[in-house]
Amino acid sequence: EVQLQQSGPELEKPGASVKISCKASGYSFTGYNMNWVKQSNGKSLEWIGNIDPYYGGTSYNQKFKGKATLTVDKSSSTAYMQLKSLTSEDSAVYYCARSGRYDDYAMDYWGQGTSVTVSS
Amino acid sequence: DIVLTQSPATLSVTPGDSVSLSCRASQSISNNLHWYQQKSHESPRLLIKYASQSISGIPSRFSGSGSGTDFTLSINSVETEDFGMYFCQQSNSWPHTFGAGTKLELK
């Protein structure tokens, strides 16, 4: 069974950084891209970017360049997203979601979401 | 960036009704359009990919159609478990973008 298990909720102060994890199981980690999606206030969804765990290559939404950094640890089948210089605008739920590497970009499995709250 | 416009914003229906949700792209995206359902306090779930391809485990009452700029998600005979938000997403060009969603609610 495919599962994406994300790390727990985070409470951070403005200006801090946070690193969220997404541990994959039930499939070949390097055979699929990992995407990250932001949802603010239960509203719509924003695609942050994705990473190819096999090569480590990344694609970012220009809006999140400089804000988000995507990495993977192939040895533990875990994807990470670091968010830096946090502001209240970064308070949201963040999801990891699997998609194909080349010809299938639909996100077929999602993590449970990680809530990030930025508050002084 | 490609803008996806979903309509209506809210759809109030009675179980048993059949409904159509619309997603319109700001430019042609071929068939690179996917539909997701999100229930309250849950993660999104993929319903339909590439405009009309069915997904294993998704009830057959969900179907998709369209290409180019106009797409439709149809639900044949809505059930109570179907109430929630529906989002479309394009993967034709970077960045991949989502629509603002349609809320399917009980009338």
Coordinates of C-alpha atoms in Angstrom, one line a residue:
Chain A
E1 CA 0.0 0.0 0.0
V2 CA 1.4 3.4 -1.0
Q3 CA 1.7 5.8 1.9
L4 CA 3.1 9.2 2.4
Q5 CA 3.6 10.0 6.0
Q6 CA 4.3 13.7 6.8
S7 CA 5.8 15.2 9.9
G8 CA 3.8 16.9 12.6
P9 CA 2.5 20.4 13.0
E10 CA 5.0 23.2 13.3
L11 CA 4.8 26.5 15.2
E12 CA 7.5 29.0 14.2
K13 CA 8.4 32.6 14.8
P14 CA 8.6 35.1 11.9
G15 CA 12.0 35.0 10.3
A16 CA 12.7 31.3 11.2
S17 CA 13.0 28.3 8.9
V18 CA 11.2 25.0 9.1
K19 CA 11.8 21.6 7.4
I20 CA 8.9 19.3 6.7
S21 CA 9.4 15.6 5.9
C22 CA 7.4 13.2 3.8
K23 CA 8.3 9.5 4.2
A24 CA 7.2 7.3 1.4
S25 CA 6.4 3.6 1.6
G26 CA 4.8 0.9 -0.5
Y27 CA 6.4 1.8 -3.8
S28 CA 9.8 2.5 -5.5
F29 CA 10.7 6.0 -4.1
T30 CA 13.0 6.8 -7.1
G31 CA 10.4 5.8 -9.6
Y32 CA 8.1 8.8 -9.0
N33 CA 8.4 12.5 -8.6
M34 CA 7.4 14.1 -5.3
N35 CA 5.4 17.3 -5.4
W36 CA 4.7 19.9 -2.7
V37 CA 1.4 21.8 -2.5
K38 CA 0.3 24.7 -0.3
Q39 CA -3.2 25.2 1.0
S40 CA -3.9 28.4 2.9
N41 CA -7.0 28.8 5.1
G42 CA -8.6 25.7 3.6
K43 CA -8.9 27.5 0.3
S44 CA -7.4 26.7 -3.0
L45 CA -4.2 24.8 -3.7
E46 CA -0.8 26.1 -5.0
W47 CA 1.8 23.9 -6.5
I48 CA 5.2 24.8 -5.0
G49 CA 7.4 22.5 -7.0
N50 CA 8.6 18.9 -7.4
I51 CA 11.7 16.8 -7.2
D52 CA 12.8 13.8 -9.1
P53 CA 14.3 11.5 -6.4
Y54 CA 16.3 9.5 -8.9
Y55 CA 18.4 12.4 -10.2
G56 CA 17.6 15.0 -7.6
G57 CA 16.4 17.5 -10.2
T58 CA 13.9 20.1 -9.1
S59 CA 11.2 22.3 -10.7
Y60 CA 9.9 25.2 -8.8
N61 CA 6.9 27.6 -9.1
Q62 CA 8.6 31.0 -9.6
K63 CA 6.5 32.3 -6.7
F64 CA 8.3 29.9 -4.3
K65 CA 11.8 30.2 -5.5
G66 CA 13.9 31.5 -2.7
K67 CA 11.2 30.4 -0.2
A68 CA 11.2 26.6 -0.6
T69 CA 14.0 24.1 -1.1
L70 CA 13.2 20.5 -2.0
T71 CA 15.5 17.7 -1.2
V72 CA 15.3 13.9 -0.8
D73 CA 17.1 11.2 1.2
K74 CA 17.0 8.1 -1.0
S75 CA 18.3 5.9 1.8
S76 CA 15.2 6.5 3.9
S77 CA 12.7 7.2 1.0
T78 CA 12.0 10.6 2.5
A79 CA 11.4 13.9 0.8
Y80 CA 11.9 17.2 2.5
M81 CA 10.8 20.8 2.0
Q82 CA 12.5 23.6 3.8
L83 CA 10.8 27.0 4.0
K84 CA 12.9 29.9 5.1
S85 CA 12.4 33.5 6.2
L86 CA 8.9 32.6 7.4
T87 CA 6.1 35.2 7.5
S88 CA 2.5 35.0 8.4
E89 CA 1.8 34.4 4.7
D90 CA 3.5 31.0 5.0
S91 CA 1.0 29.8 7.6
A92 CA -0.8 27.0 5.7
V93 CA -1.1 23.3 5.4
Y94 CA 1.5 21.8 3.2
Y95 CA 1.0 18.5 1.3
C96 CA 3.5 16.2 -0.4
A97 CA 2.0 14.3 -3.3
R98 CA 3.4 11.7 -5.7
S99 CA 3.3 11.9 -9.5
G100 CA 4.9 10.3 -12.4
R101 CA 8.4 11.3 -13.6
Y102 CA 7.9 11.9 -17.3
D103 CA 4.5 11.2 -18.8
D104 CA 2.0 11.2 -15.9
Y105 CA 1.9 14.4 -13.8
A106 CA -1.4 13.7 -12.0
M107 CA -0.9 13.5 -8.2
D108 CA -2.2 10.1 -7.3
Y109 CA -1.2 9.8 -3.6
W110 CA -1.1 12.5 -1.1
G111 CA 0.3 12.9 2.4
Q112 CA -1.9 13.8 5.3
G113 CA -0.7 17.4 5.3
T114 CA 1.5 19.3 7.7
S115 CA 0.2 22.5 9.3
V116 CA 2.7 25.3 9.7
T117 CA 1.8 28.3 11.8
V118 CA 3.9 31.4 11.9
S119 CA 3.3 33.6 14.8
S120 CA 5.3 35.7 17.2
Chain B
D1 CA 0.8 31.2 -15.7
I2 CA -2.3 29.3 -16.9
V3 CA -5.4 30.4 -15.0
L4 CA -8.1 27.8 -14.4
T5 CA -11.6 29.2 -13.7
Q6 CA -14.0 26.8 -12.0
S7 CA -17.8 27.3 -12.0
P8 CA -20.0 27.5 -10.2
A9 CA -18.3 28.4 -7.0
T10 CA -21.0 26.6 -5.1
L11 CA -23.4 23.9 -6.2
S12 CA -26.3 23.0 -3.9
V13 CA -27.8 19.6 -4.7
T14 CA -30.0 16.8 -3.4
P15 CA -28.7 13.2 -3.3
G16 CA -29.7 11.5 -6.5
D17 CA -29.1 14.6 -8.7
S18 CA -26.7 14.5 -11.5
V19 CA -24.3 17.4 -11.8
S20 CA -21.7 19.0 -14.0
L21 CA -18.7 21.0 -12.8
S22 CA -16.9 23.3 -15.2
C23 CA -13.2 24.1 -15.5
R24 CA -12.0 26.6 -18.1
A25 CA -8.3 27.3 -18.9
S26 CA -6.9 30.6 -20.0
Q27 CA -5.2 29.0 -22.9
S28 CA -5.3 25.5 -24.5
I29 CA -3.9 22.8 -22.3
S30 CA -4.8 19.8 -24.6
N31 CA -6.0 17.1 -22.2
N32 CA -3.6 17.8 -19.4
L33 CA -6.3 18.4 -16.8
H34 CA -6.9 16.5 -13.6
W35 CA -9.7 16.5 -11.1
Y36 CA -9.4 16.2 -7.3
Q37 CA -12.0 15.9 -4.5
Q38 CA -11.3 17.2 -1.1
K39 CA -13.5 16.6 1.9
S40 CA -13.3 18.6 5.1
H41 CA -10.1 18.0 7.0
E42 CA -8.9 15.5 4.5
S43 CA -6.2 15.5 1.8
P44 CA -7.2 15.9 -1.9
R45 CA -8.0 12.7 -3.8
L46 CA -7.4 12.2 -7.5
L47 CA -10.7 11.4 -9.3
I48 CA -9.9 11.8 -13.0
K49 CA -6.7 12.3 -14.8
Y50 CA -5.9 13.6 -18.3
A51 CA -9.5 15.0 -18.7
S52 CA -11.2 11.6 -19.0
Q53 CA -9.1 8.8 -17.7
S54 CA -10.7 6.9 -14.8
I55 CA -8.8 6.1 -11.6
S56 CA -8.8 2.8 -9.9
G57 CA -11.0 2.8 -6.8
I58 CA -13.0 5.8 -7.8
P59 CA -16.7 5.1 -8.3
S60 CA -17.9 5.0 -11.8
R61 CA -20.4 7.8 -11.3
F62 CA -17.5 10.2 -11.7
S63 CA -16.5 11.0 -15.3
G64 CA -14.6 13.7 -17.1
S65 CA -14.7 15.2 -20.5
G66 CA -13.2 18.0 -22.5
S67 CA -10.0 19.2 -24.2
G68 CA -8.4 22.4 -25.1
T69 CA -9.8 25.0 -22.8
D70 CA -13.1 23.6 -21.6
F71 CA -13.5 20.7 -19.2
T72 CA -16.3 19.1 -17.3
L73 CA -16.5 16.8 -14.3
S74 CA -19.8 14.9 -14.2
I75 CA -21.3 13.1 -11.2
N76 CA -24.1 10.8 -12.1
S77 CA -26.5 10.5 -9.1
V78 CA -24.7 12.3 -6.3
E79 CA -24.4 10.4 -3.0
T80 CA -24.0 12.0 0.4
E81 CA -20.3 11.0 0.5
D82 CA -19.7 13.2 -2.5
F83 CA -20.2 16.5 -0.8
G84 CA -17.0 18.6 -0.5
M85 CA -14.7 20.6 -2.7
Y86 CA -13.6 19.8 -6.2
F87 CA -10.5 21.2 -7.8
C88 CA -9.1 21.0 -11.3
Q89 CA -5.4 21.2 -12.0
Q90 CA -3.4 21.5 -15.2
S91 CA -0.1 19.9 -15.9
N92 CA 0.4 21.3 -19.5
S93 CA 2.9 23.9 -18.5
W94 CA 4.9 25.0 -15.5
P95 CA 3.9 26.0 -13.0
H96 CA 1.2 23.5 -12.6
T97 CA -1.9 25.4 -11.4
F98 CA -5.2 24.7 -9.7
G99 CA -8.6 26.2 -10.0
A100 CA -10.2 27.9 -7.0
G101 CA -12.6 25.0 -6.6
T102 CA -16.3 24.2 -6.6
K103 CA -18.0 23.4 -3.4
L104 CA -20.6 20.7 -3.7
E105 CA -23.1 21.1 -0.8
L106 CA -26.3 19.6 0.4
K107 CA -29.4 21.7 -0.6

